[in-house]
mmCIF file of C-alpha atoms in Angstrom:
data_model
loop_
_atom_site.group_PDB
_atom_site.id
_atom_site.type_symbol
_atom_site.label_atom_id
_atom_site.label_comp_id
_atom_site.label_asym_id
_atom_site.label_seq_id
_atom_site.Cartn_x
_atom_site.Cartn_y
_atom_site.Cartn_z
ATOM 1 C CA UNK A 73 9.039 -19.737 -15.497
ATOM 2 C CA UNK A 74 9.128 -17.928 -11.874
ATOM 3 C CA UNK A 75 7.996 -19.571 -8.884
ATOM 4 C CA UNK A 76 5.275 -18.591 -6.674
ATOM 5 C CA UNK A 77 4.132 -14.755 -6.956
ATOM 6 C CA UNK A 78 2.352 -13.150 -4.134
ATOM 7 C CA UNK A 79 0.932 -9.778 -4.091
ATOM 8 C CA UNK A 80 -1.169 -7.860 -2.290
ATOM 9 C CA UNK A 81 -3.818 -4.919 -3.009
ATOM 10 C CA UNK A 82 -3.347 -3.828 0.323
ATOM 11 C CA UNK A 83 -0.054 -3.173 -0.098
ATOM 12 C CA UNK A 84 0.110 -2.365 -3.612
ATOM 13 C CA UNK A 85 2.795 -0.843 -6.448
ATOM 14 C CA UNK A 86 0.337 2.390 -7.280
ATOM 15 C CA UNK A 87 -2.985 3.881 -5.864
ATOM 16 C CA UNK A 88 -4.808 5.844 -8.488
ATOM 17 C CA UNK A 89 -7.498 8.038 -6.778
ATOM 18 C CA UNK A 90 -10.390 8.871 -9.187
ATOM 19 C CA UNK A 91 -11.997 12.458 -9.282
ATOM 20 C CA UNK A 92 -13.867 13.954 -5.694
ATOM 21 C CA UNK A 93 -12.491 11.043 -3.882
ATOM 22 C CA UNK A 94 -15.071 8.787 -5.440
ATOM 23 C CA UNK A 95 -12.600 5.577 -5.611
ATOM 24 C CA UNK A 96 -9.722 4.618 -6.580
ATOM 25 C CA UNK A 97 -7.743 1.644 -8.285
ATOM 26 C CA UNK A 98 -5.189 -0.298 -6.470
ATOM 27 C CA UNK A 99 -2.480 -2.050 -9.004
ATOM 28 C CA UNK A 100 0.038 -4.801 -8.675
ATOM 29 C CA UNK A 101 2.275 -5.454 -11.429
ATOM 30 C CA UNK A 102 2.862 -8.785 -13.000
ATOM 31 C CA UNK A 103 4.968 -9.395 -15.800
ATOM 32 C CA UNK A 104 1.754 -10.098 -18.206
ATOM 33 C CA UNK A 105 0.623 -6.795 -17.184
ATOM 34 C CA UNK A 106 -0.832 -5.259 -14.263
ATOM 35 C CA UNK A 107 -4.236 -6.345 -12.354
ATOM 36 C CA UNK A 108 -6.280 -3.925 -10.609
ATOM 37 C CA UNK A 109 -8.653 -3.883 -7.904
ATOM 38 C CA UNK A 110 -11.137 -0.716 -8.233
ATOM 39 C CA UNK A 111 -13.311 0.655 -5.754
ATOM 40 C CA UNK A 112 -16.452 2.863 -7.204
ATOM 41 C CA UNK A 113 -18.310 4.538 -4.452
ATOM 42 C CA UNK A 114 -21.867 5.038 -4.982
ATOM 43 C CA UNK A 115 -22.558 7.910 -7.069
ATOM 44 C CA UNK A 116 -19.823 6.941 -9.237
ATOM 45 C CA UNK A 117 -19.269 7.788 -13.019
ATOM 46 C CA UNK A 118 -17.145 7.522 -15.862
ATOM 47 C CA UNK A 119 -18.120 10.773 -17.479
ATOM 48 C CA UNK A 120 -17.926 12.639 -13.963
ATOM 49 C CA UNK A 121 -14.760 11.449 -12.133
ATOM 50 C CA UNK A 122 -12.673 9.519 -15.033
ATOM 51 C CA UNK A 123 -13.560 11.574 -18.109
ATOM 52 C CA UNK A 124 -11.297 14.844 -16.687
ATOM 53 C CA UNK A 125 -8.074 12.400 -16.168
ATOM 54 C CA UNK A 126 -9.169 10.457 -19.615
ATOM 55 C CA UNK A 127 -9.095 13.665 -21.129
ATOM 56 C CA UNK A 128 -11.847 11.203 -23.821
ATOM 57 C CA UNK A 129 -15.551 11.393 -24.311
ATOM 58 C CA UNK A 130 -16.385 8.215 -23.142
ATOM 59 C CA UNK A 131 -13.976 4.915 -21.547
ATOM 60 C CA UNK A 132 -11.689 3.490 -23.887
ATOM 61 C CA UNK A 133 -9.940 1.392 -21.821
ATOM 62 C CA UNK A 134 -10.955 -2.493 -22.741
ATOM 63 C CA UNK A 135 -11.804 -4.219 -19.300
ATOM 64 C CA UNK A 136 -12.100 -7.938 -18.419
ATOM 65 C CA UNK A 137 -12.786 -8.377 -14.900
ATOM 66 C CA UNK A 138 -14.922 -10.237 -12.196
ATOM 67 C CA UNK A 139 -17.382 -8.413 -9.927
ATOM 68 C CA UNK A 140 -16.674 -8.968 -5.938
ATOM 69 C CA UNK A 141 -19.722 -6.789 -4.588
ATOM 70 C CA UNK A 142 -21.764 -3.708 -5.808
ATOM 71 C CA UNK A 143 -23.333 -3.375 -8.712
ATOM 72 C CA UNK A 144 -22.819 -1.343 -12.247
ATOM 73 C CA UNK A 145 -24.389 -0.646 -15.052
ATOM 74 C CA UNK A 146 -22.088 -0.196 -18.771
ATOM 75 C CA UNK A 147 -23.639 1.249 -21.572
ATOM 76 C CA UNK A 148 -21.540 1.259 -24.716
ATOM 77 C CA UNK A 149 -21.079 4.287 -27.791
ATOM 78 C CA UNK A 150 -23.444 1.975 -29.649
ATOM 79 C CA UNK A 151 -25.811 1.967 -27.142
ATOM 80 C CA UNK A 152 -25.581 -1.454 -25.851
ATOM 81 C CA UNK A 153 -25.881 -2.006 -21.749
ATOM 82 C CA UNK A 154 -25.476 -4.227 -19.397
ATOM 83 C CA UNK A 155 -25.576 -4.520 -15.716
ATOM 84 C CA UNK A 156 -23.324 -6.468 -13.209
ATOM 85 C CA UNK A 157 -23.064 -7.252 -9.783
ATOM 86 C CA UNK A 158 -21.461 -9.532 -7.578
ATOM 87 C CA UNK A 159 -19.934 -13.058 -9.363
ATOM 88 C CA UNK A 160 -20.189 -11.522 -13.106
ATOM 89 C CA UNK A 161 -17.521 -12.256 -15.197
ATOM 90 C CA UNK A 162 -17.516 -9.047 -17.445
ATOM 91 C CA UNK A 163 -15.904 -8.394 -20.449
ATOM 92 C CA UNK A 164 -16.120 -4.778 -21.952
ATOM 93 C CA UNK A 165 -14.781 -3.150 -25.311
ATOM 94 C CA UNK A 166 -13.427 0.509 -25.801
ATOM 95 C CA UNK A 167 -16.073 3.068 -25.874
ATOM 96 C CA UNK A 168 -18.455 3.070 -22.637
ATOM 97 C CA UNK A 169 -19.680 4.916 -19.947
ATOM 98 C CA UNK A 170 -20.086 3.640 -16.590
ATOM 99 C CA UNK A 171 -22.181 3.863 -13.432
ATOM 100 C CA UNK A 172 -22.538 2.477 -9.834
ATOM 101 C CA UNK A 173 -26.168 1.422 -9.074
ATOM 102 C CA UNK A 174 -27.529 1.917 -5.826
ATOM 103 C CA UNK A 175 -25.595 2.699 -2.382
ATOM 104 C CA UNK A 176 -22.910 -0.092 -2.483
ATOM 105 C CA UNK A 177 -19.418 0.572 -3.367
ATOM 106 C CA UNK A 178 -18.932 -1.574 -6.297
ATOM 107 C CA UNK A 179 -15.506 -3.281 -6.363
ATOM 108 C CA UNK A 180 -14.111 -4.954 -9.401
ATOM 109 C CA UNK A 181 -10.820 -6.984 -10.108
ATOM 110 C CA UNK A 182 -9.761 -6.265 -13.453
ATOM 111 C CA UNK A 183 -6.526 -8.107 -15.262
ATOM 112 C CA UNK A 184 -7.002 -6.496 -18.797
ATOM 113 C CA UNK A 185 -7.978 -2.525 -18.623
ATOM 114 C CA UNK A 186 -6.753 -0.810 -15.636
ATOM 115 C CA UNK A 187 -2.625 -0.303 -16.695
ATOM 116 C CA UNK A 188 -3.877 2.862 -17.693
ATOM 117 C CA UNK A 189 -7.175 3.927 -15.955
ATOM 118 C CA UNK A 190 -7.053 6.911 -14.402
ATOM 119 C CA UNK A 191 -3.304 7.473 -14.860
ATOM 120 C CA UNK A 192 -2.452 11.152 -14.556
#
């Protein structure tokens, strides 16, 4: 087992900028996989500023990830939806679309679905 790990998203291994400078995810690698802080500004959504790099009709990245501030709302294929804001715990399975709510950027730390996301 290593010994202490620090990282930082401030200084991290990639930036991934999302479509019309609408956010971005910040990633640090750990050997489990990387963890991702993203940044959605309002007016934010999947199907407008992910969908062209996805090159896929809706989000098929699965995401597990905790909610530091803003807010979102996730409706699934099925048509299924949820909102979150700050201190959710989220989990969310392949097949979504995604969408800021209100004027907040809404920032998320995710440790299961951004190794991908956005990746051109």
């Amino acid at each position: 087992m290593a010994g202490l790990v620090r990282k930082s998203f401030d200084d991290p291994e990639e930036v991934r900028p999302f479509e019309a400078g609408m956010g971005e995810v910040r990633l640090v690698n750990q050997e489990a996989g990387a963890v991702g802080r993203g940044v959605f500004r309002p007016g934010w959504q999947w199907t407008k500023h992910i969908k062209p790099i996805a090159g896929t009709e809706t989000c098929q990245a699965a995401h597990m990830g905790y909610v530091i501030s803003g807010r979102m709302k996730i409706v699934m294929d099925d048509g299924e939806e949820a909102e979150f804001g700050p201190g959710d715990f989220m989990i969310c399975p392949p097949g979504h679309d995604a969408w800021v709510l209100g004027d907040e950027p809404c920032v998320v730390i995710d440790w299961q679905g951004f190794a991908d996301y956005a990746k051109r």
